[in-house]
Short mmCIF file of C-alpha atoms in Angstrom, two decimals:
data_model
loop_
_atom_site.label_atom_id
_atom_site.label_comp_id
_atom_site.label_asym_id
_atom_site.label_seq_id
_atom_site.Cartn_x
_atom_site.Cartn_y
_atom_site.Cartn_z
CA UNK A 1 88.87 100.65 100.14
CA UNK A 2 85.98 102.65 101.54
CA UNK A 3 86.23 106.42 101.71
CA UNK A 4 84.55 108.92 103.99
CA UNK A 5 84.73 112.69 103.78
CA UNK A 6 84.18 114.74 106.95
CA UNK A 7 83.57 118.47 106.78
CA UNK A 8 82.66 119.26 110.42
CA UNK A 9 84.01 118.12 113.78
CA UNK A 10 80.50 117.29 115.01
CA UNK A 11 80.38 114.49 112.38
CA UNK A 12 83.39 112.60 113.77
CA UNK A 13 81.47 110.34 116.18
CA UNK A 14 78.93 109.28 113.56
CA UNK A 15 81.64 108.62 110.97
CA UNK A 16 83.61 106.58 113.53
CA UNK A 17 80.49 104.51 114.19
CA UNK A 18 80.01 103.96 110.44
CA UNK A 19 83.64 102.85 110.08
CA UNK A 20 83.19 100.31 112.90
CA UNK A 21 80.03 99.02 111.17
CA UNK A 22 81.82 98.69 107.82
CA UNK A 23 84.72 96.81 109.40
CA UNK A 24 82.42 94.54 111.40
CA UNK A 25 80.09 93.65 108.52
CA UNK A 26 82.49 93.53 105.58
CA UNK A 27 83.24 90.17 104.03
CA UNK A 28 86.70 91.54 103.28
CA UNK A 29 88.54 91.39 106.61
CA UNK A 30 91.43 93.47 105.27
CA UNK A 31 89.19 96.33 104.10
CA UNK A 32 90.91 99.69 103.91
CA UNK A 33 89.19 102.79 105.20
CA UNK A 34 90.27 106.20 103.98
CA UNK A 35 89.00 109.29 105.78
CA UNK A 36 89.55 112.80 104.53
CA UNK A 37 87.80 116.10 104.46
CA UNK A 38 88.12 119.70 105.46
CA UNK A 39 88.05 118.96 109.21
CA UNK A 40 91.30 116.97 108.95
CA UNK A 41 92.97 119.61 106.79
CA UNK A 42 92.06 122.28 109.35
CA UNK A 43 92.90 120.01 112.33
CA UNK A 44 95.41 117.34 111.22
CA UNK A 45 95.96 116.42 114.87
CA UNK A 46 92.52 114.73 114.77
CA UNK A 47 93.76 112.18 112.26
CA UNK A 48 94.44 108.84 113.88
CA UNK A 49 96.00 107.07 110.97
CA UNK A 50 97.03 103.51 111.81
CA UNK A 51 97.78 102.76 108.16
CA UNK A 52 99.36 106.05 107.06
CA UNK A 53 102.60 107.29 108.51
CA UNK A 54 104.49 110.09 106.78
CA UNK A 55 107.77 108.43 107.77
CA UNK A 56 106.69 105.05 106.34
CA UNK A 57 105.41 106.68 103.14
CA UNK A 58 108.62 108.66 102.68
CA UNK A 59 110.78 105.58 103.28
CA UNK A 60 108.76 103.47 100.84
CA UNK A 61 108.63 106.19 98.19
CA UNK A 62 112.39 106.68 98.34
CA UNK A 63 113.19 102.94 98.40
CA UNK A 64 110.90 102.12 95.47
CA UNK A 65 111.51 105.28 93.44
CA UNK A 66 107.77 105.64 92.88
CA UNK A 67 106.86 107.96 90.03
CA UNK A 68 103.16 108.38 90.89
CA UNK A 69 101.02 108.18 94.01
CA UNK A 70 97.49 108.88 95.24
CA UNK A 71 97.04 110.98 98.38
CA UNK A 72 94.32 112.96 100.12
CA UNK A 73 94.83 116.51 101.39
CA UNK A 74 95.30 115.28 104.96
CA UNK A 75 98.15 113.01 103.89
CA UNK A 76 99.79 115.81 101.90
CA UNK A 77 99.56 118.07 104.95
CA UNK A 78 101.01 115.39 107.22
CA UNK A 79 103.91 114.81 104.82
CA UNK A 80 104.73 118.50 104.48
CA UNK A 81 104.57 119.00 108.25
CA UNK A 82 106.86 116.06 108.99
CA UNK A 83 110.20 117.47 110.15
CA UNK A 84 112.07 114.60 108.46
CA UNK A 85 110.70 115.23 104.96
CA UNK A 86 113.88 116.91 103.73
CA UNK A 87 115.92 113.83 104.66
CA UNK A 88 114.20 111.90 101.85
CA UNK A 89 114.66 112.01 98.10
CA UNK A 90 111.26 112.30 96.44
CA UNK A 91 112.65 113.46 93.09
CA UNK A 92 111.42 110.34 91.27
CA UNK A 93 107.80 111.52 91.69
CA UNK A 94 106.27 112.69 88.43
CA UNK A 95 102.61 112.85 89.50
CA UNK A 96 100.56 113.11 92.68
CA UNK A 97 96.85 112.41 92.22
CA UNK A 98 94.76 113.81 95.04
CA UNK A 99 91.13 114.05 96.01
CA UNK A 100 88.76 113.15 98.81
CA UNK A 101 88.42 116.74 99.96
CA UNK A 102 89.16 120.23 98.80
CA UNK A 103 92.67 121.48 99.33
CA UNK A 104 93.47 125.06 100.26
CA UNK A 105 95.72 126.95 97.81
CA UNK A 106 98.47 127.63 100.42
CA UNK A 107 98.78 123.90 101.17
CA UNK A 108 98.73 123.03 97.47
CA UNK A 109 101.39 125.67 96.75
CA UNK A 110 103.62 124.18 99.47
CA UNK A 111 103.16 120.73 97.96
CA UNK A 112 103.88 121.94 94.41
CA UNK A 113 107.06 123.61 95.63
CA UNK A 114 108.28 120.74 97.81
CA UNK A 115 107.55 117.83 95.47
CA UNK A 116 108.23 119.64 92.17
CA UNK A 117 106.06 117.25 90.18
CA UNK A 118 102.69 117.30 88.45
CA UNK A 119 99.50 117.29 90.51
CA UNK A 120 96.17 115.98 89.29
CA UNK A 121 92.99 116.57 91.28
CA UNK A 122 90.03 114.24 90.96
CA UNK A 123 86.84 115.41 92.62
CA UNK A 124 83.78 113.31 93.33
CA UNK A 125 85.66 109.99 93.42
CA UNK A 126 83.65 108.55 96.32
CA UNK A 127 80.31 109.24 94.69
CA UNK A 128 80.74 108.14 91.09
CA UNK A 129 84.37 107.74 90.21
CA UNK A 130 85.63 111.09 89.03
CA UNK A 131 83.31 113.94 88.11
CA UNK A 132 85.73 116.84 87.78
CA UNK A 133 89.47 117.09 87.34
CA UNK A 134 92.16 119.71 87.67
CA UNK A 135 94.93 118.65 85.34
CA UNK A 136 98.65 119.09 86.05
CA UNK A 137 98.85 122.02 83.61
CA UNK A 138 96.11 123.79 85.60
CA UNK A 139 98.17 123.87 88.82
CA UNK A 140 99.50 127.42 88.54
CA UNK A 141 100.87 128.40 91.98
CA UNK A 142 100.06 132.06 91.25
CA UNK A 143 96.38 131.42 90.46
CA UNK A 144 94.45 130.95 93.74
CA UNK A 145 91.12 130.83 91.93
CA UNK A 146 92.20 127.91 89.78
CA UNK A 147 93.96 126.10 92.66
CA UNK A 148 90.80 126.36 94.79
CA UNK A 149 88.52 125.19 91.99
CA UNK A 150 87.12 121.74 91.38
CA UNK A 151 88.56 121.83 87.88
CA UNK A 152 86.61 120.97 84.75
CA UNK A 153 84.18 118.18 84.02
CA UNK A 154 85.72 114.78 83.42
CA UNK A 155 85.20 112.72 80.30
CA UNK A 156 81.58 111.52 80.01
CA UNK A 157 80.35 113.95 82.69
CA UNK A 158 78.40 117.13 82.25
CA UNK A 159 78.59 119.54 85.16
CA UNK A 160 75.80 122.01 85.79
CA UNK A 161 75.51 124.54 88.60
CA UNK A 162 72.02 125.58 89.61
CA UNK A 163 70.16 127.20 92.47
CA UNK A 164 67.51 125.46 94.64
CA UNK A 165 64.90 126.41 92.01
CA UNK A 166 66.83 124.44 89.40
CA UNK A 167 67.80 127.63 87.53
#
């Protein structure tokens, strides 16, 4: 799986070209491409998702009784906006791991309420694995600051914030 994060609409054409290049040159002909980012959270109608369908995900989750899954914010938004979501039993879910892009507190609150399970954010997965995490216990629906944060540094990482002068 190859992941791309898109933060602005003006990047869509260049990302689409990169995806075509990856698919054309990959030795793995069944390569998966995951695209997320703020632009798709703000404009989910831009997501052309031939491999992700909320209906298919909901059917599979219910049939298999999955207890954990990995989603990006765009997928969470698509699931919550699907009018058929309440026709499915997702009560077996114990954990949703998400990343790939920031998630706005109102969307995260909706997801916490609807799915009623733990959420675990991993940030920086594309670059180096997982640099920061927001653990399930940190997902307080009444704490916008915490919900909007990148969490704390992951094991074996040290996070440092500095200005352009390295201060």
